[in-house]
mmCIF file of C-alpha atoms in Angstrom:
data_model
loop_
_atom_site.group_PDB
_atom_site.id
_atom_site.type_symbol
_atom_site.label_atom_id
_atom_site.label_comp_id
_atom_site.label_asym_id
_atom_site.label_seq_id
_atom_site.Cartn_x
_atom_site.Cartn_y
_atom_site.Cartn_z
ATOM 1 C CA MET A 23 -1.789 70.282 -3.201
ATOM 2 C CA THR A 24 -1.045 72.220 -6.166
ATOM 3 C CA GLN A 25 -1.849 75.643 -6.804
ATOM 4 C CA PRO A 26 -3.638 76.555 -9.713
ATOM 5 C CA TRP A 27 -1.743 79.262 -12.103
ATOM 6 C CA PRO A 28 -2.638 82.569 -12.396
ATOM 7 C CA VAL A 29 -4.409 83.713 -15.882
ATOM 8 C CA SER A 30 -3.354 86.585 -18.078
ATOM 9 C CA THR A 31 -3.408 87.508 -21.822
ATOM 10 C CA VAL A 32 -1.729 87.093 -24.664
ATOM 11 C CA GLY A 33 -1.707 90.552 -25.149
ATOM 12 C CA GLU A 34 -0.503 91.176 -21.791
ATOM 13 C CA GLN A 35 2.578 89.125 -22.009
ATOM 14 C CA PHE A 36 3.818 89.537 -25.897
ATOM 15 C CA GLU A 37 4.064 92.240 -28.347
ATOM 16 C CA VAL A 38 1.798 90.960 -30.945
ATOM 17 C CA HIS A 39 2.235 92.113 -34.658
ATOM 18 C CA LEU A 40 1.066 91.322 -38.268
ATOM 19 C CA GLY A 41 4.018 91.794 -40.710
ATOM 20 C CA LYS A 42 4.354 93.438 -44.093
ATOM 21 C CA MET A 43 1.580 93.521 -46.828
ATOM 22 C CA LEU A 44 3.242 92.074 -49.788
ATOM 23 C CA ASP A 45 2.377 93.935 -53.262
ATOM 24 C CA SER A 46 4.544 93.483 -56.324
ATOM 25 C CA ALA A 47 2.877 96.403 -57.704
ATOM 26 C CA LYS A 48 3.210 98.662 -54.844
ATOM 27 C CA ASN A 49 6.551 97.848 -52.757
ATOM 28 C CA VAL A 50 9.568 99.706 -53.303
ATOM 29 C CA GLY A 51 13.074 99.113 -51.993
ATOM 30 C CA PHE A 52 15.710 96.884 -51.245
ATOM 31 C CA PRO A 53 15.257 93.131 -51.919
ATOM 32 C CA LYS A 54 15.283 91.292 -48.695
ATOM 33 C CA PRO A 55 14.452 87.724 -47.429
ATOM 34 C CA TYR A 56 11.154 86.977 -45.775
ATOM 35 C CA VAL A 57 9.221 84.336 -44.193
ATOM 36 C CA GLY A 58 5.642 83.954 -45.164
ATOM 37 C CA ASN A 59 2.685 81.576 -43.811
ATOM 38 C CA ARG A 60 3.907 78.394 -45.891
ATOM 39 C CA ALA A 61 7.234 78.317 -44.607
ATOM 40 C CA VAL A 62 6.351 78.691 -40.631
ATOM 41 C CA GLN A 63 5.451 74.769 -39.735
ATOM 42 C CA TRP A 64 5.091 73.326 -36.483
ATOM 43 C CA GLY A 65 7.741 74.582 -34.607
ATOM 44 C CA TRP A 66 10.366 74.608 -37.429
ATOM 45 C CA ILE A 67 10.869 77.177 -40.248
ATOM 46 C CA ASP A 68 11.282 75.429 -43.726
ATOM 47 C CA LEU A 69 13.825 77.687 -45.326
ATOM 48 C CA SER A 70 13.159 76.297 -48.833
ATOM 49 C CA ALA A 71 9.900 78.521 -48.605
ATOM 50 C CA VAL A 72 11.598 81.889 -47.839
ATOM 51 C CA GLY A 73 10.714 84.497 -50.441
ATOM 52 C CA VAL A 74 12.391 87.940 -51.409
ATOM 53 C CA ALA A 75 10.743 91.238 -51.418
ATOM 54 C CA PRO A 76 11.694 94.976 -51.691
ATOM 55 C CA LEU A 77 11.522 96.449 -48.523
ATOM 56 C CA THR A 78 11.741 100.041 -47.642
ATOM 57 C CA GLN A 79 13.987 101.419 -44.954
ATOM 58 C CA SER A 80 11.106 101.978 -42.721
ATOM 59 C CA ASP A 81 10.028 98.400 -43.158
ATOM 60 C CA ILE A 82 13.297 97.075 -42.550
ATOM 61 C CA ARG A 83 13.242 98.929 -39.122
ATOM 62 C CA ARG A 84 9.693 97.456 -38.485
ATOM 63 C CA PHE A 85 9.435 93.811 -39.435
ATOM 64 C CA ARG A 86 13.178 92.506 -38.993
ATOM 65 C CA LEU A 87 13.198 88.902 -36.813
ATOM 66 C CA ARG A 88 14.867 88.875 -33.770
ATOM 67 C CA ASN A 89 16.301 85.714 -32.430
ATOM 68 C CA GLY A 90 13.486 83.861 -29.978
ATOM 69 C CA ASP A 91 10.579 85.883 -32.172
ATOM 70 C CA LEU A 92 7.657 83.229 -32.075
ATOM 71 C CA LEU A 93 5.793 83.486 -35.498
ATOM 72 C CA VAL A 94 2.218 82.189 -35.807
ATOM 73 C CA CYS A 95 0.279 81.660 -39.063
ATOM 74 C CA GLU A 96 -3.101 84.413 -38.952
ATOM 75 C CA GLY A 97 -4.698 82.089 -41.643
ATOM 76 C CA GLY A 98 -4.466 78.893 -43.054
ATOM 77 C CA GLU A 99 -3.947 76.468 -40.025
ATOM 78 C CA ILE A 100 -4.649 79.012 -37.374
ATOM 79 C CA GLY A 101 -2.115 79.053 -34.529
ATOM 80 C CA ARG A 102 0.679 77.173 -36.235
ATOM 81 C CA GLY A 103 4.030 78.441 -34.750
ATOM 82 C CA ALA A 104 7.896 78.216 -34.941
ATOM 83 C CA ILE A 105 10.505 80.246 -32.778
ATOM 84 C CA TRP A 106 12.820 82.206 -35.226
ATOM 85 C CA ARG A 107 16.252 80.905 -34.215
ATOM 86 C CA ASP A 108 18.541 83.307 -36.692
ATOM 87 C CA GLN A 109 18.217 80.468 -39.325
ATOM 88 C CA LEU A 110 19.377 83.429 -41.667
ATOM 89 C CA SER A 111 21.313 86.205 -40.889
ATOM 90 C CA GLU A 112 19.002 88.558 -41.939
ATOM 91 C CA CYS A 113 14.947 88.277 -42.430
ATOM 92 C CA TYR A 114 11.450 90.007 -42.358
ATOM 93 C CA TYR A 115 7.998 88.622 -42.053
ATOM 94 C CA GLN A 116 4.626 88.994 -43.979
ATOM 95 C CA LYS A 117 1.430 89.941 -43.225
ATOM 96 C CA ALA A 118 -0.207 86.466 -42.652
ATOM 97 C CA LEU A 119 1.863 85.935 -39.376
ATOM 98 C CA HIS A 120 1.877 87.510 -35.984
ATOM 99 C CA ARG A 121 5.068 87.956 -34.617
ATOM 100 C CA LEU A 122 5.122 87.772 -31.057
ATOM 101 C CA ARG A 123 7.610 89.142 -28.626
ATOM 102 C CA PRO A 124 8.054 88.973 -24.778
ATOM 103 C CA LYS A 125 7.287 92.159 -22.663
ATOM 104 C CA ASN A 126 7.902 90.017 -19.704
ATOM 105 C CA ALA A 127 10.153 87.477 -20.580
ATOM 106 C CA TYR A 128 7.416 84.753 -20.741
ATOM 107 C CA ASP A 129 9.241 81.487 -22.369
ATOM 108 C CA VAL A 130 8.230 81.498 -25.986
ATOM 109 C CA ARG A 131 9.092 77.939 -26.006
ATOM 110 C CA LEU A 132 5.978 77.207 -23.635
ATOM 111 C CA MET A 133 3.891 79.766 -25.678
ATOM 112 C CA LEU A 134 4.675 77.640 -28.650
ATOM 113 C CA ALA A 135 3.608 74.415 -26.829
ATOM 114 C CA LEU A 136 0.447 76.114 -25.778
ATOM 115 C CA LEU A 137 -0.382 77.055 -29.210
ATOM 116 C CA GLU A 138 -0.448 73.453 -30.675
ATOM 117 C CA TYR A 139 -2.113 72.229 -27.210
ATOM 118 C CA TRP A 140 -4.870 74.882 -28.520
ATOM 119 C CA SER A 141 -5.021 73.898 -31.995
ATOM 120 C CA THR A 142 -5.175 70.043 -31.257
ATOM 121 C CA GLY A 143 -7.947 71.243 -28.529
ATOM 122 C CA GLY A 144 -10.160 73.220 -30.600
ATOM 123 C CA VAL A 145 -9.896 76.478 -29.037
ATOM 124 C CA PHE A 146 -8.924 78.734 -31.602
ATOM 125 C CA PRO A 147 -12.244 78.379 -33.547
ATOM 126 C CA ASN A 148 -13.685 80.581 -30.539
ATOM 127 C CA TYR A 149 -11.111 83.347 -31.604
ATOM 128 C CA VAL A 150 -11.640 83.122 -35.017
ATOM 129 C CA THR A 151 -12.993 85.555 -37.635
ATOM 130 C CA GLN A 152 -14.712 84.141 -40.438
ATOM 131 C CA THR A 153 -15.177 86.003 -43.946
ATOM 132 C CA SER A 154 -14.147 84.261 -47.055
ATOM 133 C CA ILE A 155 -11.044 82.907 -45.069
ATOM 134 C CA ALA A 156 -11.132 82.105 -41.712
ATOM 135 C CA HIS A 157 -8.367 84.212 -40.022
ATOM 136 C CA LEU A 158 -7.370 85.176 -36.437
ATOM 137 C CA PRO A 159 -7.471 88.751 -35.906
ATOM 138 C CA ARG A 160 -4.501 90.381 -33.777
ATOM 139 C CA ASP A 161 -7.368 91.900 -31.502
ATOM 140 C CA LYS A 162 -8.918 88.691 -30.708
ATOM 141 C CA PHE A 163 -5.619 86.833 -30.618
ATOM 142 C CA ILE A 164 -4.537 89.397 -27.926
ATOM 143 C CA GLU A 165 -7.499 88.661 -25.301
ATOM 144 C CA MET A 166 -7.078 84.673 -25.705
ATOM 145 C CA PRO A 167 -6.254 83.763 -21.905
ATOM 146 C CA LEU A 168 -2.821 82.633 -20.713
ATOM 147 C CA PRO A 169 -1.712 80.460 -18.215
ATOM 148 C CA LEU A 170 0.987 81.945 -16.185
ATOM 149 C CA PRO A 171 3.394 79.802 -14.245
ATOM 150 C CA SER A 172 6.694 81.584 -12.474
ATOM 151 C CA ALA A 173 9.376 82.111 -14.767
ATOM 152 C CA ALA A 174 10.904 78.676 -13.313
ATOM 153 C CA GLU A 175 7.998 76.589 -13.870
ATOM 154 C CA GLN A 176 7.795 78.227 -17.416
ATOM 155 C CA ALA A 177 11.133 77.356 -17.946
ATOM 156 C CA ARG A 178 10.886 74.033 -16.837
ATOM 157 C CA ILE A 179 7.911 72.896 -18.911
ATOM 158 C CA GLY A 180 9.515 74.743 -21.797
ATOM 159 C CA GLU A 181 12.605 72.487 -21.714
ATOM 160 C CA VAL A 182 11.174 69.355 -21.388
ATOM 161 C CA ILE A 183 8.532 69.749 -24.308
ATOM 162 C CA GLN A 184 11.509 71.210 -26.471
ATOM 163 C CA ASP A 185 13.181 68.068 -25.687
ATOM 164 C CA VAL A 186 10.481 65.885 -27.087
ATOM 165 C CA ASN A 187 10.369 68.312 -30.139
ATOM 166 C CA ASP A 188 13.819 68.027 -30.814
ATOM 167 C CA LEU A 189 13.625 64.473 -30.706
ATOM 168 C CA ILE A 190 10.715 64.635 -33.375
ATOM 169 C CA HIS A 191 12.761 66.789 -35.397
ATOM 170 C CA ALA A 192 15.964 64.940 -35.680
ATOM 171 C CA LEU A 193 13.502 61.653 -36.794
ATOM 172 C CA ARG A 194 12.142 63.752 -39.469
ATOM 173 C CA ARG A 195 15.287 64.868 -40.688
ATOM 174 C CA MET A 196 16.444 61.677 -40.637
ATOM 175 C CA ILE A 197 13.513 60.079 -42.571
ATOM 176 C CA ALA A 198 14.073 62.394 -45.141
ATOM 177 C CA LYS A 199 17.655 61.634 -45.402
ATOM 178 C CA LYS A 200 16.823 57.986 -45.673
ATOM 179 C CA GLN A 201 13.984 58.897 -48.354
ATOM 180 C CA ALA A 202 16.728 60.760 -50.008
ATOM 181 C CA ILE A 203 18.988 57.836 -50.191
ATOM 182 C CA ARG A 204 16.041 55.485 -50.808
ATOM 183 C CA GLN A 205 15.039 57.195 -54.205
ATOM 184 C CA GLY A 206 18.801 57.452 -55.357
ATOM 185 C CA LEU A 207 18.834 53.488 -54.883
ATOM 186 C CA ARG A 208 15.579 52.936 -56.741
ATOM 187 C CA GLN A 209 16.824 55.283 -59.886
ATOM 188 C CA GLN A 210 20.442 53.620 -59.586
ATOM 189 C CA LEU A 211 19.685 50.319 -59.154
ATOM 190 C CA LEU A 212 16.146 49.864 -61.213
ATOM 191 C CA THR A 213 17.941 51.480 -64.556
ATOM 192 C CA GLY A 214 20.927 49.475 -64.090
ATOM 193 C CA ARG A 215 22.920 52.744 -63.748
ATOM 194 C CA THR A 216 24.577 50.795 -60.900
ATOM 195 C CA ARG A 217 25.193 46.905 -60.515
ATOM 196 C CA LEU A 218 25.138 45.039 -57.454
ATOM 197 C CA PRO A 219 28.741 43.204 -56.585
ATOM 198 C CA GLY A 220 28.619 39.900 -58.810
ATOM 199 C CA TYR A 221 26.140 40.578 -61.564
ATOM 200 C CA SER A 222 27.287 41.868 -64.393
ATOM 201 C CA GLY A 223 24.995 40.327 -67.172
ATOM 202 C CA SER A 224 23.128 41.969 -69.787
ATOM 203 C CA TRP A 225 19.315 42.930 -69.388
ATOM 204 C CA ARG A 226 16.519 41.788 -71.599
ATOM 205 C CA GLU A 227 13.806 43.512 -72.779
ATOM 206 C CA VAL A 228 10.449 41.700 -71.327
ATOM 207 C CA SER A 229 6.942 42.496 -72.742
ATOM 208 C CA LEU A 230 4.801 42.463 -69.639
ATOM 209 C CA GLY A 231 1.629 41.144 -71.549
ATOM 210 C CA ARG A 232 3.568 38.082 -72.192
ATOM 211 C CA TYR A 233 3.898 36.997 -68.890
ATOM 212 C CA VAL A 234 0.907 38.062 -67.023
ATOM 213 C CA SER A 235 -2.461 37.159 -66.254
ATOM 214 C CA TYR A 236 -5.513 39.257 -63.977
ATOM 215 C CA VAL A 237 -7.299 38.020 -61.136
ATOM 216 C CA ASN A 238 -11.087 38.879 -60.820
ATOM 217 C CA THR A 239 -11.658 42.453 -58.802
ATOM 218 C CA VAL A 240 -15.374 42.882 -57.294
ATOM 219 C CA ALA A 241 -16.218 46.341 -56.749
ATOM 220 C CA LEU A 242 -17.623 47.361 -53.580
ATOM 221 C CA SER A 243 -18.252 50.882 -51.943
ATOM 222 C CA ARG A 244 -16.811 51.434 -48.295
ATOM 223 C CA ALA A 245 -20.482 51.327 -46.836
ATOM 224 C CA GLN A 246 -20.644 47.368 -48.186
ATOM 225 C CA LEU A 247 -17.313 46.510 -46.163
ATOM 226 C CA ASP A 248 -17.037 45.932 -42.325
ATOM 227 C CA GLY A 249 -14.522 45.006 -39.588
ATOM 228 C CA GLU A 250 -15.937 41.754 -38.706
ATOM 229 C CA SER A 251 -16.403 39.254 -42.061
ATOM 230 C CA PRO A 252 -13.860 36.898 -42.472
ATOM 231 C CA VAL A 253 -12.468 37.918 -46.073
ATOM 232 C CA ARG A 254 -9.958 40.600 -46.297
ATOM 233 C CA TYR A 255 -10.361 43.178 -49.184
ATOM 234 C CA VAL A 256 -7.827 45.648 -50.662
ATOM 235 C CA HIS A 257 -9.519 48.758 -51.964
ATOM 236 C CA TYR A 258 -7.697 51.484 -54.491
ATOM 237 C CA GLY A 259 -7.827 54.365 -51.644
ATOM 238 C CA ASP A 260 -5.810 52.133 -48.928
ATOM 239 C CA ILE A 261 -3.354 51.297 -52.000
ATOM 240 C CA HIS A 262 -2.943 55.443 -52.493
ATOM 241 C CA ALA A 263 -2.799 55.909 -48.509
ATOM 242 C CA ARG A 264 0.137 53.312 -48.310
ATOM 243 C CA ASP A 265 3.909 54.513 -48.157
ATOM 244 C CA SER A 266 5.344 50.694 -48.015
ATOM 245 C CA PRO A 267 5.013 48.957 -51.649
ATOM 246 C CA MET A 268 4.466 45.486 -49.835
ATOM 247 C CA LEU A 269 1.245 44.478 -48.127
ATOM 248 C CA ASP A 270 1.378 41.899 -45.643
ATOM 249 C CA ALA A 271 -2.302 40.846 -46.198
ATOM 250 C CA ALA A 272 -2.674 38.400 -43.324
ATOM 251 C CA ARG A 273 -1.265 40.697 -40.700
ATOM 252 C CA GLU A 274 -2.504 44.254 -41.639
ATOM 253 C CA ALA A 275 -5.725 45.777 -40.711
ATOM 254 C CA LEU A 276 -7.750 45.776 -43.808
ATOM 255 C CA PRO A 277 -11.556 46.372 -44.667
ATOM 256 C CA ARG A 278 -13.518 42.982 -44.719
ATOM 257 C CA ALA A 279 -16.547 42.081 -46.923
ATOM 258 C CA SER A 280 -19.228 39.361 -46.672
ATOM 259 C CA SER A 281 -18.603 36.113 -48.547
ATOM 260 C CA THR A 282 -21.935 36.421 -50.275
ATOM 261 C CA LEU A 283 -20.990 39.941 -51.752
ATOM 262 C CA LEU A 284 -17.331 38.285 -52.964
ATOM 263 C CA ARG A 285 -18.677 35.207 -55.329
ATOM 264 C CA ASN A 286 -17.172 36.537 -58.437
ATOM 265 C CA ALA A 287 -14.164 37.686 -56.889
ATOM 266 C CA GLY A 288 -10.622 35.801 -57.455
ATOM 267 C CA ARG A 289 -8.455 35.376 -54.206
ATOM 268 C CA LEU A 290 -5.008 36.943 -54.151
ATOM 269 C CA LYS A 291 -1.850 34.832 -53.791
ATOM 270 C CA VAL A 292 1.887 35.747 -52.343
ATOM 271 C CA GLY A 293 3.336 37.635 -55.234
ATOM 272 C CA ASP A 294 0.291 39.377 -56.624
ATOM 273 C CA LEU A 295 0.342 42.570 -57.856
ATOM 274 C CA VAL A 296 -2.117 45.081 -56.945
ATOM 275 C CA PHE A 297 -2.461 48.337 -58.815
ATOM 276 C CA ALA A 298 -4.702 51.046 -58.054
ATOM 277 C CA ASP A 299 -6.370 51.722 -61.543
ATOM 278 C CA VAL A 300 -7.634 55.683 -61.135
ATOM 279 C CA SER A 301 -5.641 58.629 -59.580
ATOM 280 C CA GLU A 302 -6.575 62.638 -59.456
ATOM 281 C CA ASP A 303 -2.489 63.186 -59.096
ATOM 282 C CA PRO A 304 0.173 61.970 -61.698
ATOM 283 C CA ASP A 305 2.228 60.897 -58.926
ATOM 284 C CA GLY A 306 -0.361 58.159 -57.875
ATOM 285 C CA VAL A 307 -0.396 56.893 -61.440
ATOM 286 C CA GLY A 308 0.631 53.145 -61.212
ATOM 287 C CA LYS A 309 0.821 53.019 -57.842
ATOM 288 C CA SER A 310 0.737 49.087 -55.907
ATOM 289 C CA VAL A 311 1.304 46.909 -53.640
ATOM 290 C CA GLU A 312 2.754 43.506 -53.958
ATOM 291 C CA VAL A 313 1.435 40.895 -51.528
ATOM 292 C CA THR A 314 3.751 39.006 -49.680
ATOM 293 C CA SER A 315 0.988 37.105 -47.128
ATOM 294 C CA VAL A 316 -2.518 35.986 -47.341
ATOM 295 C CA PRO A 317 -4.732 34.796 -44.626
ATOM 296 C CA ASP A 318 -6.238 31.575 -44.476
ATOM 297 C CA VAL A 319 -9.566 32.827 -45.270
ATOM 298 C CA GLY A 320 -8.314 34.793 -48.077
ATOM 299 C CA VAL A 321 -7.996 38.194 -49.860
ATOM 300 C CA VAL A 322 -9.419 39.835 -52.572
ATOM 301 C CA PRO A 323 -9.055 42.879 -54.900
ATOM 302 C CA GLY A 324 -11.461 45.147 -54.837
ATOM 303 C CA LEU A 325 -13.052 48.833 -56.083
ATOM 304 C CA HIS A 326 -10.634 50.374 -59.013
ATOM 305 C CA THR A 327 -8.099 47.806 -58.764
ATOM 306 C CA ILE A 328 -6.202 45.549 -61.175
ATOM 307 C CA ALA A 329 -4.471 42.486 -59.682
ATOM 308 C CA ALA A 330 -2.051 41.402 -62.060
ATOM 309 C CA ARG A 331 -0.047 37.629 -61.723
ATOM 310 C CA PHE A 332 3.257 37.806 -63.402
ATOM 311 C CA GLU A 333 5.450 34.626 -63.860
ATOM 312 C CA LYS A 334 7.875 34.099 -61.255
ATOM 313 C CA ALA A 335 10.536 32.862 -63.906
ATOM 314 C CA VAL A 336 10.292 36.591 -65.099
ATOM 315 C CA LEU A 337 9.396 38.617 -62.475
ATOM 316 C CA ALA A 338 10.659 37.783 -58.976
ATOM 317 C CA ASP A 339 8.590 37.988 -55.799
ATOM 318 C CA GLY A 340 9.732 40.960 -53.782
ATOM 319 C CA PHE A 341 11.093 42.945 -56.967
ATOM 320 C CA LYS A 342 7.468 43.507 -58.529
ATOM 321 C CA ALA A 343 6.269 45.881 -55.997
ATOM 322 C CA TYR A 344 9.047 47.965 -57.689
ATOM 323 C CA LEU A 345 7.927 48.219 -61.109
ATOM 324 C CA GLN A 346 6.450 51.729 -60.105
ATOM 325 C CA PHE A 347 9.439 52.998 -59.583
ATOM 326 C CA ILE A 348 11.455 52.232 -62.736
ATOM 327 C CA PRO A 349 11.219 55.548 -64.785
ATOM 328 C CA SER A 350 10.434 54.003 -68.082
ATOM 329 C CA PHE A 351 7.427 52.237 -66.503
ATOM 330 C CA ARG A 352 5.833 55.290 -64.929
ATOM 331 C CA GLU A 353 6.757 57.059 -68.446
ATOM 332 C CA THR A 354 4.959 55.250 -70.360
ATOM 333 C CA LEU A 355 1.953 54.669 -68.197
ATOM 334 C CA HIS A 356 1.696 58.815 -68.000
ATOM 335 C CA ARG A 357 1.896 59.026 -71.618
ATOM 336 C CA LEU A 358 -0.723 56.054 -72.155
ATOM 337 C CA VAL A 359 -3.035 57.104 -69.384
ATOM 338 C CA VAL A 360 -6.807 58.177 -70.128
ATOM 339 C CA GLY A 361 -8.718 60.248 -68.559
ATOM 340 C CA THR A 362 -9.065 64.087 -67.808
ATOM 341 C CA LYS A 363 -9.903 64.898 -64.087
ATOM 342 C CA VAL A 364 -9.199 61.516 -63.312
ATOM 343 C CA LEU A 365 -6.211 59.463 -64.487
ATOM 344 C CA ALA A 366 -7.424 56.013 -65.379
ATOM 345 C CA THR A 367 -4.488 52.815 -65.824
ATOM 346 C CA THR A 368 -5.988 49.560 -67.441
ATOM 347 C CA ARG A 369 -5.077 46.238 -67.885
ATOM 348 C CA SER A 370 -4.389 46.563 -71.713
ATOM 349 C CA LEU A 371 -1.932 49.416 -70.617
ATOM 350 C CA ILE A 372 -0.076 47.496 -68.223
ATOM 351 C CA SER A 373 0.275 44.580 -70.642
ATOM 352 C CA SER A 374 1.416 46.852 -73.648
ATOM 353 C CA ILE A 375 4.552 48.239 -71.460
ATOM 354 C CA THR A 376 8.145 46.580 -72.444
ATOM 355 C CA LEU A 377 10.800 46.888 -69.732
ATOM 356 C CA THR A 378 14.325 46.247 -69.724
ATOM 357 C CA LEU A 379 15.049 43.941 -66.909
ATOM 358 C CA PRO A 380 17.851 41.699 -65.201
ATOM 359 C CA ASN A 381 17.401 38.282 -64.688
ATOM 360 C CA VAL A 382 15.443 36.808 -61.671
ATOM 361 C CA ASP A 383 18.439 36.297 -59.413
ATOM 362 C CA GLU A 384 19.655 40.401 -59.671
ATOM 363 C CA GLN A 385 15.997 41.195 -59.331
ATOM 364 C CA ARG A 386 15.974 39.265 -56.140
ATOM 365 C CA ALA A 387 19.064 41.083 -54.844
ATOM 366 C CA ILE A 388 18.027 44.335 -56.084
ATOM 367 C CA ALA A 389 14.723 44.210 -54.131
ATOM 368 C CA SER A 390 16.655 42.971 -50.749
ATOM 369 C CA VAL A 391 18.730 46.139 -50.850
ATOM 370 C CA LEU A 392 15.468 48.196 -51.424
ATOM 371 C CA THR A 393 13.352 46.720 -49.142
ATOM 372 C CA ASP A 394 15.923 47.109 -46.479
ATOM 373 C CA ALA A 395 15.742 50.537 -47.089
ATOM 374 C CA ASP A 396 12.321 50.847 -46.758
ATOM 375 C CA ARG A 397 12.605 48.728 -43.521
ATOM 376 C CA GLU A 398 14.597 51.280 -42.128
ATOM 377 C CA ILE A 399 12.249 54.347 -42.755
ATOM 378 C CA ALA A 400 9.548 52.215 -41.600
ATOM 379 C CA VAL A 401 10.922 51.890 -38.119
ATOM 380 C CA LEU A 402 11.693 55.636 -37.656
ATOM 381 C CA ARG A 403 8.417 56.254 -38.657
ATOM 382 C CA ILE A 404 7.051 54.196 -35.829
ATOM 383 C CA ARG A 405 9.595 56.103 -33.542
ATOM 384 C CA LEU A 406 8.531 59.350 -34.831
ATOM 385 C CA ALA A 407 4.742 58.301 -34.326
ATOM 386 C CA LYS A 408 5.687 57.119 -30.749
ATOM 387 C CA ALA A 409 7.475 60.429 -30.101
ATOM 388 C CA ARG A 410 4.470 62.317 -31.397
ATOM 389 C CA ASP A 411 2.523 60.106 -28.547
ATOM 390 C CA VAL A 412 4.608 60.924 -25.811
ATOM 391 C CA LYS A 413 4.576 64.481 -26.661
ATOM 392 C CA GLN A 414 0.741 64.867 -27.060
ATOM 393 C CA GLY A 415 0.921 62.964 -23.664
ATOM 394 C CA MET A 416 2.951 65.388 -21.940
ATOM 395 C CA MET A 417 1.082 68.736 -23.398
ATOM 396 C CA GLN A 418 -2.267 67.342 -22.124
ATOM 397 C CA GLU A 419 -0.794 66.760 -18.353
ATOM 398 C CA LEU A 420 1.939 69.465 -18.299
ATOM 399 C CA LEU A 421 -0.195 72.346 -20.295
ATOM 400 C CA ALA A 422 -3.291 72.141 -18.442
ATOM 401 C CA GLY A 423 -1.614 71.860 -14.672
ATOM 402 C CA ARG A 424 -2.668 68.428 -13.875
ATOM 403 C CA THR A 425 0.970 67.364 -13.870
ATOM 404 C CA ARG A 426 3.378 69.790 -12.425
ATOM 405 C CA LEU A 427 7.507 69.299 -12.365
ATOM 406 C CA PRO A 428 9.637 68.887 -9.229
ATOM 407 C CA GLY A 429 11.715 71.877 -8.287
ATOM 408 C CA THR A 430 9.713 74.775 -9.706
ATOM 409 C CA GLY A 431 7.894 75.694 -6.584
ATOM 410 C CA SER A 432 4.662 74.390 -8.236
ATOM 411 C CA THR A 433 3.209 73.060 -4.880
ATOM 412 C CA ALA A 434 2.342 74.369 -1.742
#
């Protein structure tokens, strides 16, 4: 049968020190790079968030990071941590971070996994001090109970979880790379700076208002929606929450609404473009989805949406989803949107926009390239979600000691 692990404490196994207090009015010395709370993400260091501050010789001796140091957020997302792996040849850390350095060779990979396990399991609130801002003080952190597997078992668990972390980080980097490529494609293809092979004709100005009609929307609150009624309902909040500019309304999970509440609503068709008409964030202005399928029971445009139906001889199906990424479209909307705290788009604003566009054949070709780029990212996101699920399941089994890895001397 499995033997329970002995229990130690964080303070018994690690030296725990807070970093340098930064004060631009008081700090003097040599300019040095430092890691702050914002740079420490789960399992990785965001080097773009590394700052520079003056440090004295005493600070340099005291706060210099070593390979293998574990940095843990004292505030913000309490417990969020990452291992310093000499990402820079010289670096220091500020007061908002605890630096953990093993006293007895405790595996920092296991400690990092435990931090994440405690964070998702709601353990940290038992040790947090709440003043104006919640934080994890050193005196409470060092008292936290810490499981003490054998050195061999620590290393084995650390290796297994690190393998999954490496996969997750590789997928995140791949997604970021693909997103950058996609952004470049949008900039080049939607402006005509780059043309696809076989297309060379001149683009022409198109006044959107000449070729659009609008579908009646119906404003229902979330409380009026359900999951059982037959008719699907497109809510502006769901548009803002999406990454894909395409909406497969026949297959995707959407809120539902009773037919009695939808008597005055129009029904969406394939190719309709549904805008969120309000946004608190300038980046959300013009956010929209193109409907690629509709269920037999119907789907309606809902609260704070504008449903535009463009003539297909002018705007091709598949291309309309990418209007929101055309720089001149976004710039015009930003210039015209009304409101202060909330930025509002209207039908008249959309209709007033004139764009320079290719013919529909080239539009379809552009849409095909951009849709492929979106699809690649979607596939990677699915792989990332599965890897995270695997990691969560592993942590629940391994870090609670319910499942023990073979070859570690963990059974009796």
